[in-house]
mmCIF file of C-alpha atoms in Angstrom:
data_model
loop_
_atom_site.group_PDB
_atom_site.id
_atom_site.type_symbol
_atom_site.label_atom_id
_atom_site.label_comp_id
_atom_site.label_asym_id
_atom_site.label_seq_id
_atom_site.Cartn_x
_atom_site.Cartn_y
_atom_site.Cartn_z
ATOM 1 C CA MET A 1 -10.312 1.089 23.828
ATOM 2 C CA SER A 2 -7.136 2.075 22.025
ATOM 3 C CA SER A 3 -6.993 -1.342 20.416
ATOM 4 C CA ALA A 4 -10.635 -1.342 19.316
ATOM 5 C CA LEU A 5 -11.216 -2.118 15.653
ATOM 6 C CA LEU A 6 -13.984 0.216 14.518
ATOM 7 C CA LEU A 7 -15.732 -0.895 11.339
ATOM 8 C CA PRO A 8 -18.462 0.744 9.281
ATOM 9 C CA VAL A 9 -21.870 -0.893 9.713
ATOM 10 C CA PRO A 10 -23.790 -1.271 6.434
ATOM 11 C CA LEU A 11 -26.776 1.091 6.530
ATOM 12 C CA ASP A 12 -29.269 -1.740 6.045
ATOM 13 C CA ARG A 13 -27.987 -3.295 9.275
ATOM 14 C CA ALA A 14 -27.837 -0.093 11.314
ATOM 15 C CA TYR A 15 -31.240 -0.748 12.961
ATOM 16 C CA ARG A 16 -29.750 -3.803 14.634
ATOM 17 C CA LEU A 17 -27.465 -1.624 16.715
ATOM 18 C CA LEU A 18 -30.569 -0.463 18.608
ATOM 19 C CA ASN A 19 -32.824 -3.530 18.324
ATOM 20 C CA HIS A 20 -31.973 -4.840 21.781
ATOM 21 C CA GLY A 21 -32.806 -1.588 23.530
ATOM 22 C CA PRO A 22 -29.493 -0.304 24.895
ATOM 23 C CA VAL A 23 -29.238 3.080 26.587
ATOM 24 C CA THR A 24 -27.753 5.724 24.288
ATOM 25 C CA LEU A 25 -25.774 8.927 24.537
ATOM 26 C CA VAL A 26 -26.940 11.740 22.265
ATOM 27 C CA SER A 27 -24.035 13.955 21.228
ATOM 28 C CA SER A 28 -24.474 17.185 19.333
ATOM 29 C CA ALA A 29 -22.619 20.343 18.294
ATOM 30 C CA HIS A 30 -23.341 23.781 16.889
ATOM 31 C CA ALA A 31 -21.406 27.028 16.575
ATOM 32 C CA GLY A 32 -18.454 25.957 18.681
ATOM 33 C CA ARG A 33 -20.441 24.348 21.527
ATOM 34 C CA ASP A 34 -21.167 20.665 22.010
ATOM 35 C CA ASP A 35 -23.108 18.525 24.467
ATOM 36 C CA VAL A 36 -23.934 14.997 25.478
ATOM 37 C CA MET A 37 -27.025 13.606 27.197
ATOM 38 C CA ALA A 38 -28.178 10.118 28.093
ATOM 39 C CA ALA A 39 -31.317 8.827 26.356
ATOM 40 C CA ALA A 40 -32.975 5.524 27.149
ATOM 41 C CA TRP A 41 -35.901 6.458 24.907
ATOM 42 C CA ALA A 42 -34.413 5.766 21.484
ATOM 43 C CA MET A 43 -35.355 3.040 19.004
ATOM 44 C CA PRO A 44 -35.310 2.126 15.309
ATOM 45 C CA LEU A 45 -38.198 3.382 13.165
ATOM 46 C CA ASP A 46 -37.385 1.947 9.745
ATOM 47 C CA PHE A 47 -34.974 -0.391 7.992
ATOM 48 C CA MET A 48 -33.848 1.309 4.774
ATOM 49 C CA PRO A 49 -33.130 4.088 4.636
ATOM 50 C CA PRO A 50 -32.575 3.520 8.349
ATOM 51 C CA LYS A 51 -34.493 5.841 10.613
ATOM 52 C CA VAL A 52 -34.539 6.235 14.371
ATOM 53 C CA VAL A 53 -36.702 8.059 16.903
ATOM 54 C CA VAL A 54 -35.397 9.587 20.112
ATOM 55 C CA VAL A 55 -36.991 11.706 22.814
ATOM 56 C CA ILE A 56 -35.015 14.914 23.479
ATOM 57 C CA ASP A 57 -36.596 16.993 26.211
ATOM 58 C CA ARG A 58 -37.237 20.651 25.405
ATOM 59 C CA SER A 59 -35.382 21.752 28.542
ATOM 60 C CA THR A 60 -32.040 20.298 27.440
ATOM 61 C CA PHE A 61 -29.089 22.101 25.860
ATOM 62 C CA THR A 62 -28.835 19.110 23.507
ATOM 63 C CA ARG A 63 -32.266 20.077 22.151
ATOM 64 C CA GLU A 64 -30.961 23.557 21.222
ATOM 65 C CA LEU A 65 -27.901 22.140 19.469
ATOM 66 C CA VAL A 66 -29.875 19.445 17.622
ATOM 67 C CA GLU A 67 -32.508 21.938 16.448
ATOM 68 C CA ALA A 68 -29.815 24.388 15.322
ATOM 69 C CA SER A 69 -27.598 21.844 13.540
ATOM 70 C CA GLY A 70 -30.158 19.246 12.413
ATOM 71 C CA GLU A 71 -27.685 16.537 13.395
ATOM 72 C CA PHE A 72 -26.710 14.285 16.275
ATOM 73 C CA VAL A 73 -24.928 11.027 17.000
ATOM 74 C CA LEU A 74 -26.518 8.160 18.931
ATOM 75 C CA ASN A 75 -23.598 6.583 20.788
ATOM 76 C CA ILE A 76 -24.044 3.137 22.350
ATOM 77 C CA PRO A 77 -21.911 3.056 25.488
ATOM 78 C CA SER A 78 -20.093 0.132 27.039
ATOM 79 C CA SER A 79 -20.940 -0.973 30.572
ATOM 80 C CA ALA A 80 -17.447 0.269 31.509
ATOM 81 C CA GLN A 81 -18.822 3.779 30.881
ATOM 82 C CA ALA A 82 -21.797 3.497 33.269
ATOM 83 C CA VAL A 83 -20.563 6.258 35.580
ATOM 84 C CA GLY A 84 -20.178 8.642 32.645
ATOM 85 C CA VAL A 85 -23.599 7.699 31.281
ATOM 86 C CA LEU A 86 -25.196 8.528 34.618
ATOM 87 C CA ALA A 87 -23.343 11.860 34.659
ATOM 88 C CA ALA A 88 -24.576 12.538 31.118
ATOM 89 C CA GLY A 89 -28.114 11.919 32.385
ATOM 90 C CA SER A 90 -27.845 14.649 34.986
ATOM 91 C CA GLY A 91 -26.703 18.256 34.878
ATOM 92 C CA SER A 92 -27.110 20.433 31.807
ATOM 93 C CA GLY A 93 -24.520 21.205 29.167
ATOM 94 C CA ARG A 94 -25.855 24.768 29.205
ATOM 95 C CA GLU A 95 -24.104 25.464 32.513
ATOM 96 C CA GLN A 96 -20.932 23.501 31.750
ATOM 97 C CA ALA A 97 -18.258 24.688 29.347
ATOM 98 C CA ASP A 98 -17.333 21.065 28.640
ATOM 99 C CA LYS A 99 -19.987 18.557 29.746
ATOM 100 C CA ILE A 100 -18.487 15.858 27.518
ATOM 101 C CA GLY A 101 -15.163 16.179 29.333
ATOM 102 C CA ALA A 102 -16.857 16.508 32.726
ATOM 103 C CA CYS A 103 -18.526 13.134 32.116
ATOM 104 C CA GLY A 104 -15.088 11.616 31.563
ATOM 105 C CA PHE A 105 -15.612 11.217 27.825
ATOM 106 C CA GLU A 106 -13.356 12.042 24.898
ATOM 107 C CA ARG A 107 -14.484 13.201 21.476
ATOM 108 C CA LEU A 108 -13.991 11.292 18.235
ATOM 109 C CA ALA A 109 -14.798 13.057 14.946
ATOM 110 C CA ALA A 110 -17.842 11.686 13.145
ATOM 111 C CA THR A 111 -17.673 10.891 9.431
ATOM 112 C CA GLN A 112 -20.855 12.519 8.071
ATOM 113 C CA VAL A 113 -22.088 14.953 10.707
ATOM 114 C CA GLY A 114 -20.584 17.782 12.727
ATOM 115 C CA ALA A 115 -21.563 16.304 16.100
ATOM 116 C CA PRO A 116 -18.723 14.477 17.857
ATOM 117 C CA ARG A 117 -18.819 10.774 18.602
ATOM 118 C CA ILE A 118 -18.050 9.658 22.170
ATOM 119 C CA ALA A 119 -14.828 7.617 22.262
ATOM 120 C CA GLY A 120 -14.882 4.225 23.931
ATOM 121 C CA CYS A 121 -18.502 3.519 23.001
ATOM 122 C CA LEU A 122 -19.311 0.259 21.232
ATOM 123 C CA ALA A 123 -21.261 1.699 18.316
ATOM 124 C CA TRP A 124 -22.352 4.974 16.741
ATOM 125 C CA LEU A 125 -25.268 6.024 14.562
ATOM 126 C CA GLU A 126 -24.662 9.363 12.816
ATOM 127 C CA CYS A 127 -28.071 10.969 12.293
ATOM 128 C CA ARG A 128 -29.692 13.820 10.368
ATOM 129 C CA VAL A 129 -33.006 15.087 11.710
ATOM 130 C CA LEU A 130 -35.988 14.722 9.392
ATOM 131 C CA PRO A 131 -38.100 17.863 9.730
ATOM 132 C CA ASP A 132 -41.230 17.079 11.746
ATOM 133 C CA VAL A 133 -42.204 20.089 13.815
ATOM 134 C CA GLU A 134 -45.387 18.455 15.092
ATOM 135 C CA ASN A 135 -43.699 15.470 16.768
ATOM 136 C CA GLN A 136 -40.938 17.679 18.135
ATOM 137 C CA ARG A 137 -43.356 20.218 19.583
ATOM 138 C CA ARG A 138 -45.988 17.847 20.922
ATOM 139 C CA HIS A 139 -43.892 14.893 22.073
ATOM 140 C CA ASP A 140 -40.222 16.035 22.137
ATOM 141 C CA LEU A 141 -39.876 13.233 19.587
ATOM 142 C CA PHE A 142 -37.185 13.522 16.927
ATOM 143 C CA ILE A 143 -37.223 11.369 13.797
ATOM 144 C CA ALA A 144 -33.848 11.108 12.070
ATOM 145 C CA GLU A 145 -32.187 9.257 9.227
ATOM 146 C CA VAL A 146 -29.027 7.315 9.975
ATOM 147 C CA VAL A 147 -26.428 8.492 7.452
ATOM 148 C CA ALA A 148 -23.456 6.487 8.736
ATOM 149 C CA ALA A 149 -22.840 3.890 11.435
ATOM 150 C CA GLN A 150 -19.828 2.192 12.950
ATOM 151 C CA ALA A 151 -19.220 -0.413 15.617
ATOM 152 C CA ASP A 152 -16.468 -2.076 17.604
ATOM 153 C CA ALA A 153 -15.813 -5.303 15.681
ATOM 154 C CA GLN A 154 -15.176 -7.113 18.952
ATOM 155 C CA VAL A 155 -18.919 -7.014 19.738
ATOM 156 C CA PHE A 156 -20.736 -6.133 16.492
ATOM 157 C CA ARG A 157 -19.701 -7.700 13.197
ATOM 158 C CA ASP A 158 -21.348 -9.404 10.203
ATOM 159 C CA GLY A 159 -24.367 -7.205 10.820
ATOM 160 C CA ARG A 160 -25.171 -8.299 14.375
ATOM 161 C CA TRP A 161 -24.130 -8.206 18.012
ATOM 162 C CA HIS A 162 -21.983 -11.023 19.339
ATOM 163 C CA VAL A 163 -21.892 -11.679 23.054
ATOM 164 C CA ASP A 164 -19.007 -13.659 24.470
ATOM 165 C CA ASP A 165 -20.499 -15.899 27.172
ATOM 166 C CA THR A 166 -17.207 -17.684 27.872
ATOM 167 C CA PRO A 167 -16.702 -17.656 31.650
ATOM 168 C CA GLY A 168 -14.182 -14.984 32.570
ATOM 169 C CA SER A 169 -14.587 -13.163 29.272
ATOM 170 C CA THR A 170 -13.820 -9.467 29.530
ATOM 171 C CA ALA A 171 -15.423 -8.601 26.199
ATOM 172 C CA PRO A 172 -17.394 -5.367 26.571
ATOM 173 C CA ARG A 173 -21.204 -5.325 26.835
ATOM 174 C CA THR A 174 -23.873 -2.738 26.262
ATOM 175 C CA LEU A 175 -25.949 -1.093 28.988
ATOM 176 C CA HIS A 176 -29.683 -0.849 29.667
ATOM 177 C CA TYR A 177 -31.088 1.773 31.980
ATOM 178 C CA VAL A 178 -33.375 0.841 34.872
ATOM 179 C CA ALA A 179 -33.821 3.867 37.146
ATOM 180 C CA GLY A 180 -32.189 5.503 40.140
ATOM 181 C CA GLY A 181 -28.593 5.124 38.989
ATOM 182 C CA ALA A 182 -29.092 1.433 38.253
ATOM 183 C CA PHE A 183 -28.308 -0.236 34.949
ATOM 184 C CA LEU A 184 -28.551 -3.756 33.636
ATOM 185 C CA GLU A 185 -25.748 -5.123 31.515
ATOM 186 C CA THR A 186 -26.586 -7.033 28.366
ATOM 187 C CA GLY A 187 -26.714 -10.711 29.363
ATOM 188 C CA ARG A 188 -26.264 -14.110 27.832
ATOM 189 C CA ALA A 189 -27.205 -15.048 24.293
ATOM 190 C CA ILE A 190 -30.254 -17.241 23.632
ATOM 191 C CA GLU A 191 -30.506 -18.752 20.153
ATOM 192 C CA VAL A 192 -33.892 -20.205 19.372
ATOM 193 C CA GLY A 193 -34.406 -20.121 15.649
ATOM 194 C CA PRO A 194 -33.063 -20.185 12.133
ATOM 195 C CA ASP A 195 -31.751 -17.075 10.484
ATOM 196 C CA ARG A 196 -34.408 -14.673 9.357
ATOM 197 C CA ARG A 197 -34.702 -10.925 8.828
ATOM 198 C CA MET B 1 -46.004 -19.125 36.417
ATOM 199 C CA SER B 2 -48.913 -20.444 38.422
ATOM 200 C CA SER B 3 -47.316 -19.107 41.580
ATOM 201 C CA ALA B 4 -46.534 -15.656 40.159
ATOM 202 C CA LEU B 5 -47.734 -12.733 42.247
ATOM 203 C CA LEU B 6 -49.015 -10.156 39.785
ATOM 204 C CA LEU B 7 -49.238 -6.646 41.198
ATOM 205 C CA PRO B 8 -50.519 -3.408 39.683
ATOM 206 C CA VAL B 9 -47.740 -0.998 38.694
ATOM 207 C CA PRO B 10 -48.509 2.649 39.600
ATOM 208 C CA LEU B 11 -49.052 4.558 36.370
ATOM 209 C CA ASP B 12 -46.244 7.015 37.130
ATOM 210 C CA ARG B 13 -43.822 4.085 37.196
ATOM 211 C CA ALA B 14 -45.156 2.305 34.095
ATOM 212 C CA TYR B 15 -42.452 3.800 31.830
ATOM 213 C CA ARG B 16 -39.848 1.908 33.812
ATOM 214 C CA LEU B 17 -41.213 -1.390 32.525
ATOM 215 C CA LEU B 18 -39.846 -0.423 29.081
ATOM 216 C CA ASN B 19 -36.844 1.727 30.037
ATOM 217 C CA HIS B 20 -34.313 -1.052 29.591
ATOM 218 C CA GLY B 21 -35.456 -1.910 26.075
ATOM 219 C CA PRO B 22 -36.959 -5.411 26.319
ATOM 220 C CA VAL B 23 -38.646 -7.039 23.353
ATOM 221 C CA THR B 24 -42.445 -6.882 23.613
ATOM 222 C CA LEU B 25 -45.462 -8.813 22.435
ATOM 223 C CA VAL B 26 -48.335 -6.725 21.114
ATOM 224 C CA SER B 27 -51.677 -8.422 21.763
ATOM 225 C CA SER B 28 -54.947 -7.149 20.342
ATOM 226 C CA ALA B 29 -58.571 -8.149 19.808
ATOM 227 C CA HIS B 30 -61.614 -7.005 17.865
ATOM 228 C CA ALA B 31 -64.943 -8.552 16.933
ATOM 229 C CA GLY B 32 -64.149 -12.046 18.151
ATOM 230 C CA ARG B 33 -60.647 -12.286 16.679
ATOM 231 C CA ASP B 34 -57.356 -11.720 18.473
ATOM 232 C CA ASP B 35 -53.676 -11.696 17.566
ATOM 233 C CA VAL B 36 -50.182 -11.406 18.932
ATOM 234 C CA MET B 37 -47.002 -10.105 17.282
ATOM 235 C CA ALA B 38 -43.476 -9.498 18.492
ATOM 236 C CA ALA B 39 -42.239 -5.904 18.547
ATOM 237 C CA ALA B 40 -38.716 -4.867 19.419
ATOM 238 C CA TRP B 41 -39.496 -1.296 18.368
ATOM 239 C CA ALA B 42 -41.411 -0.070 21.395
ATOM 240 C CA MET B 43 -40.384 2.527 23.985
ATOM 241 C CA PRO B 44 -41.723 5.026 26.504
ATOM 242 C CA LEU B 45 -42.718 8.464 25.206
ATOM 243 C CA ASP B 46 -43.833 10.254 28.359
ATOM 244 C CA PHE B 47 -43.954 9.846 32.125
ATOM 245 C CA MET B 48 -47.420 10.975 33.270
ATOM 246 C CA PRO B 49 -49.848 10.237 31.907
ATOM 247 C CA PRO B 50 -47.619 7.439 30.668
ATOM 248 C CA LYS B 51 -47.369 7.151 26.907
ATOM 249 C CA VAL B 52 -45.595 4.669 24.688
ATOM 250 C CA VAL B 53 -44.728 4.422 21.006
ATOM 251 C CA VAL B 54 -44.630 1.184 19.052
ATOM 252 C CA VAL B 55 -44.113 0.394 15.373
ATOM 253 C CA ILE B 56 -46.903 -1.828 13.990
ATOM 254 C CA ASP B 57 -46.341 -2.654 10.328
ATOM 255 C CA ARG B 58 -49.262 -1.995 7.977
ATOM 256 C CA SER B 59 -49.093 -5.554 6.643
ATOM 257 C CA THR B 60 -49.911 -7.170 9.991
ATOM 258 C CA PHE B 61 -53.236 -8.501 11.230
ATOM 259 C CA THR B 62 -52.406 -6.855 14.562
ATOM 260 C CA ARG B 63 -52.545 -3.510 12.759
ATOM 261 C CA GLU B 64 -56.122 -4.192 11.640
ATOM 262 C CA LEU B 65 -57.208 -5.170 15.144
ATOM 263 C CA VAL B 66 -55.459 -2.222 16.799
ATOM 264 C CA GLU B 67 -56.920 0.257 14.336
ATOM 265 C CA ALA B 68 -60.402 -1.226 14.761
ATOM 266 C CA SER B 69 -60.343 -1.460 18.561
ATOM 267 C CA GLY B 70 -58.029 1.442 19.466
ATOM 268 C CA GLU B 71 -56.440 -0.783 22.095
ATOM 269 C CA PHE B 72 -53.564 -3.192 22.640
ATOM 270 C CA VAL B 73 -51.453 -4.676 25.391
ATOM 271 C CA LEU B 74 -47.644 -4.498 25.441
ATOM 272 C CA ASN B 75 -46.597 -7.741 27.107
ATOM 273 C CA ILE B 76 -43.009 -8.109 28.337
ATOM 274 C CA PRO B 77 -42.071 -11.766 27.927
ATOM 275 C CA SER B 78 -39.752 -13.869 30.047
ATOM 276 C CA SER B 79 -36.686 -15.470 28.501
ATOM 277 C CA ALA B 80 -38.451 -18.795 29.089
ATOM 278 C CA GLN B 81 -40.868 -17.708 26.345
ATOM 279 C CA ALA B 82 -38.205 -17.034 23.681
ATOM 280 C CA VAL B 83 -39.491 -19.756 21.331
ATOM 281 C CA GLY B 84 -43.004 -18.332 21.469
ATOM 282 C CA VAL B 85 -41.725 -14.792 20.946
ATOM 283 C CA LEU B 86 -39.894 -15.894 17.807
ATOM 284 C CA ALA B 87 -43.075 -17.614 16.578
ATOM 285 C CA ALA B 88 -45.026 -14.422 17.275
ATOM 286 C CA GLY B 89 -42.508 -12.565 15.145
ATOM 287 C CA SER B 90 -43.202 -14.742 12.108
ATOM 288 C CA GLY B 91 -46.389 -15.863 10.417
ATOM 289 C CA SER B 92 -49.520 -13.741 10.325
ATOM 290 C CA GLY B 93 -52.526 -13.997 12.592
ATOM 291 C CA ARG B 94 -54.644 -13.363 9.511
ATOM 292 C CA GLU B 95 -54.043 -16.919 8.273
ATOM 293 C CA GLN B 96 -54.245 -18.587 11.691
ATOM 294 C CA ALA B 97 -57.466 -19.088 13.607
ATOM 295 C CA ASP B 98 -55.513 -18.972 16.865
ATOM 296 C CA LYS B 99 -52.021 -17.493 16.528
ATOM 297 C CA ILE B 100 -51.800 -16.888 20.268
ATOM 298 C CA GLY B 101 -52.336 -20.577 20.927
ATOM 299 C CA ALA B 102 -50.092 -21.597 18.032
ATOM 300 C CA CYS B 103 -47.256 -19.631 19.661
ATOM 301 C CA GLY B 104 -47.777 -21.678 22.819
ATOM 302 C CA PHE B 105 -49.300 -18.782 24.753
ATOM 303 C CA GLU B 106 -52.386 -18.598 26.945
ATOM 304 C CA ARG B 107 -54.674 -15.606 27.339
ATOM 305 C CA LEU B 108 -55.212 -13.674 30.531
ATOM 306 C CA ALA B 109 -58.005 -11.062 30.625
ATOM 307 C CA ALA B 110 -56.788 -7.485 30.797
ATOM 308 C CA THR B 111 -58.282 -5.076 33.332
ATOM 309 C CA GLN B 112 -58.995 -1.970 31.223
ATOM 310 C CA VAL B 113 -58.894 -3.024 27.576
ATOM 311 C CA GLY B 114 -60.476 -5.748 25.482
ATOM 312 C CA ALA B 115 -57.176 -7.108 24.189
ATOM 313 C CA PRO B 116 -55.961 -10.193 26.041
ATOM 314 C CA ARG B 117 -52.763 -10.268 28.048
ATOM 315 C CA ILE B 118 -50.287 -13.076 27.380
ATOM 316 C CA ALA B 119 -49.959 -15.327 30.430
ATOM 317 C CA GLY B 120 -46.493 -16.080 31.767
ATOM 318 C CA CYS B 121 -45.097 -12.708 30.744
ATOM 319 C CA LEU B 122 -43.311 -10.634 33.379
ATOM 320 C CA ALA B 123 -45.217 -7.381 32.880
ATOM 321 C CA TRP B 124 -48.094 -5.846 30.941
ATOM 322 C CA LEU B 125 -48.929 -2.334 29.772
ATOM 323 C CA GLU B 126 -52.595 -1.954 28.797
ATOM 324 C CA CYS B 127 -52.747 0.768 26.161
ATOM 325 C CA ARG B 128 -55.303 2.976 24.375
ATOM 326 C CA VAL B 129 -54.229 4.435 21.042
ATOM 327 C CA LEU B 130 -54.064 8.233 20.851
ATOM 328 C CA PRO B 131 -55.389 9.265 17.448
ATOM 329 C CA ASP B 132 -52.495 10.346 15.233
ATOM 330 C CA VAL B 133 -53.232 9.433 11.646
ATOM 331 C CA GLU B 134 -50.108 11.105 10.313
ATOM 332 C CA ASN B 135 -47.618 9.016 12.359
ATOM 333 C CA GLN B 136 -49.584 5.838 11.686
ATOM 334 C CA ARG B 137 -49.756 6.447 7.951
ATOM 335 C CA ARG B 138 -46.241 7.752 7.387
ATOM 336 C CA HIS B 139 -44.245 5.720 9.893
ATOM 337 C CA ASP B 140 -46.458 2.827 11.107
ATOM 338 C CA LEU B 141 -45.884 4.528 14.468
ATOM 339 C CA PHE B 142 -48.595 4.259 17.123
ATOM 340 C CA ILE B 143 -48.703 6.554 20.123
ATOM 341 C CA ALA B 144 -50.752 5.204 23.021
ATOM 342 C CA GLU B 145 -51.575 6.027 26.618
ATOM 343 C CA VAL B 146 -50.921 3.363 29.239
ATOM 344 C CA VAL B 147 -54.186 3.000 31.180
ATOM 345 C CA ALA B 148 -53.142 0.126 33.462
ATOM 346 C CA ALA B 149 -49.987 -1.877 34.126
ATOM 347 C CA GLN B 150 -49.075 -4.947 36.103
ATOM 348 C CA ALA B 151 -45.899 -6.914 36.785
ATOM 349 C CA ASP B 152 -44.652 -10.103 38.345
ATOM 350 C CA ALA B 153 -43.565 -9.033 41.833
ATOM 351 C CA GLN B 154 -40.671 -11.480 41.685
ATOM 352 C CA VAL B 155 -38.881 -9.237 39.180
ATOM 353 C CA PHE B 156 -40.589 -5.819 39.286
ATOM 354 C CA ARG B 157 -41.615 -4.252 42.583
ATOM 355 C CA ASP B 158 -41.357 -0.877 44.361
ATOM 356 C CA GLY B 159 -41.479 0.739 40.937
ATOM 357 C CA ARG B 160 -38.409 -0.902 39.400
ATOM 358 C CA TRP B 161 -36.900 -4.087 38.021
ATOM 359 C CA HIS B 162 -34.923 -6.309 40.378
ATOM 360 C CA VAL B 163 -32.441 -8.760 38.933
ATOM 361 C CA ASP B 164 -31.318 -11.644 41.100
ATOM 362 C CA ASP B 165 -27.615 -12.111 40.369
ATOM 363 C CA THR B 166 -27.188 -14.851 42.974
ATOM 364 C CA PRO B 167 -25.334 -17.727 41.270
ATOM 365 C CA GLY B 168 -27.795 -20.461 40.393
ATOM 366 C CA SER B 169 -30.815 -18.170 40.689
ATOM 367 C CA THR B 170 -33.705 -19.262 38.507
ATOM 368 C CA ALA B 171 -35.555 -15.951 38.788
ATOM 369 C CA PRO B 172 -36.974 -15.035 35.385
ATOM 370 C CA ARG B 173 -35.380 -12.386 33.164
ATOM 371 C CA THR B 174 -36.579 -10.259 30.303
ATOM 372 C CA LEU B 175 -35.509 -10.660 26.678
ATOM 373 C CA HIS B 176 -33.889 -8.364 24.124
ATOM 374 C CA TYR B 177 -34.024 -9.097 20.417
ATOM 375 C CA VAL B 178 -30.868 -9.200 18.312
ATOM 376 C CA ALA B 179 -31.706 -10.668 14.879
ATOM 377 C CA GLY B 180 -31.921 -14.026 13.154
ATOM 378 C CA GLY B 181 -33.656 -15.907 15.953
ATOM 379 C CA ALA B 182 -31.124 -14.682 18.506
ATOM 380 C CA PHE B 183 -32.006 -12.928 21.729
ATOM 381 C CA LEU B 184 -29.991 -11.552 24.605
ATOM 382 C CA GLU B 185 -31.218 -12.090 28.119
ATOM 383 C CA THR B 186 -31.184 -9.198 30.568
ATOM 384 C CA GLY B 187 -27.871 -9.425 32.406
ATOM 385 C CA ARG B 188 -26.330 -8.417 35.704
ATOM 386 C CA ALA B 189 -27.183 -5.299 37.644
ATOM 387 C CA ILE B 190 -24.754 -2.380 37.777
ATOM 388 C CA GLU B 191 -25.422 0.272 40.421
ATOM 389 C CA VAL B 192 -23.455 3.442 39.920
ATOM 390 C CA GLY B 193 -25.303 6.286 41.530
ATOM 391 C CA PRO B 194 -27.713 7.664 44.093
ATOM 392 C CA ASP B 195 -31.429 7.478 43.543
ATOM 393 C CA ARG B 196 -32.748 9.842 40.945
ATOM 394 C CA ARG B 197 -35.578 9.860 38.444
#
């Protein structure tokens, strides 16, 4: 982690950070409090300007902070952080003075928003909520514009993910949530076609 | 494929088919025509009744068929179908008499909707569109209720995915889209916690 090379991701490639459906951590902050929650229900919505959608339940403390600040970060954790991700998916930040710390995470300042990034993740999408009261009220669905993005160059560079399938490789991988405390790690690469969009 | 045991998935577990972010195929039919397209931008929206969201671009033939019929199937392909999934992600069904066949796919009748299912996939979510003109017009975003779901019992049973990490296992795996004709296969299982939602 300390040796990770974190590079900005061009905004027109930011959707690719989420294309393969990894689980995310939503981090947020407002008025001296911050929070983190796990969200498997996040995906790209548009290419440029890049937009995302994420479901943030109305019962969560994250929801309060996101509504108050209009900002959040979608962090894409490494499989090495699976225990912390599960902790972030349970228990509320409302009852914990420092849920981010309790999950074993450290904060990293974001570049464009007030919400902290979670250190050790493989990529980050810094987001500003686009006002849409109807989707928020009816579906807990937040639409946001990605205003900055970064990734660990070891696994995401030249605008796409790179998976090291060399036997014995210890290169980090992203996580996908199943249920019941079970995750699936991102697996081997399958190349079937020429370059396109 | 011919030996696959396809079992109904209880509706309150249907969201788990999409939780880990696999690429999907959207199949649709109306007035004697049908179509298939690849969609990486699909996710659960609610548990019960189960709802999903999927982005269906306004330029696609699938969009016409879905708007006309109010129905579609989200098919979750196997990594063995990667070539067909890439084909489904390019070229329009409007100019092809039989895009489903051209992608190398066969049709399987659905149980609750008129859209065909794609044979050989690992799971299916049969969906009815919930009217929401604003999200469709502004974001190409369709919200739908899952009215039936099925899965291949080899990989999804007891309400969750099972990955066979035994060396040499040929059990099928789902696919995740990266970009440029590259996919990632679903990888190894990581269990970190007790059973929870």
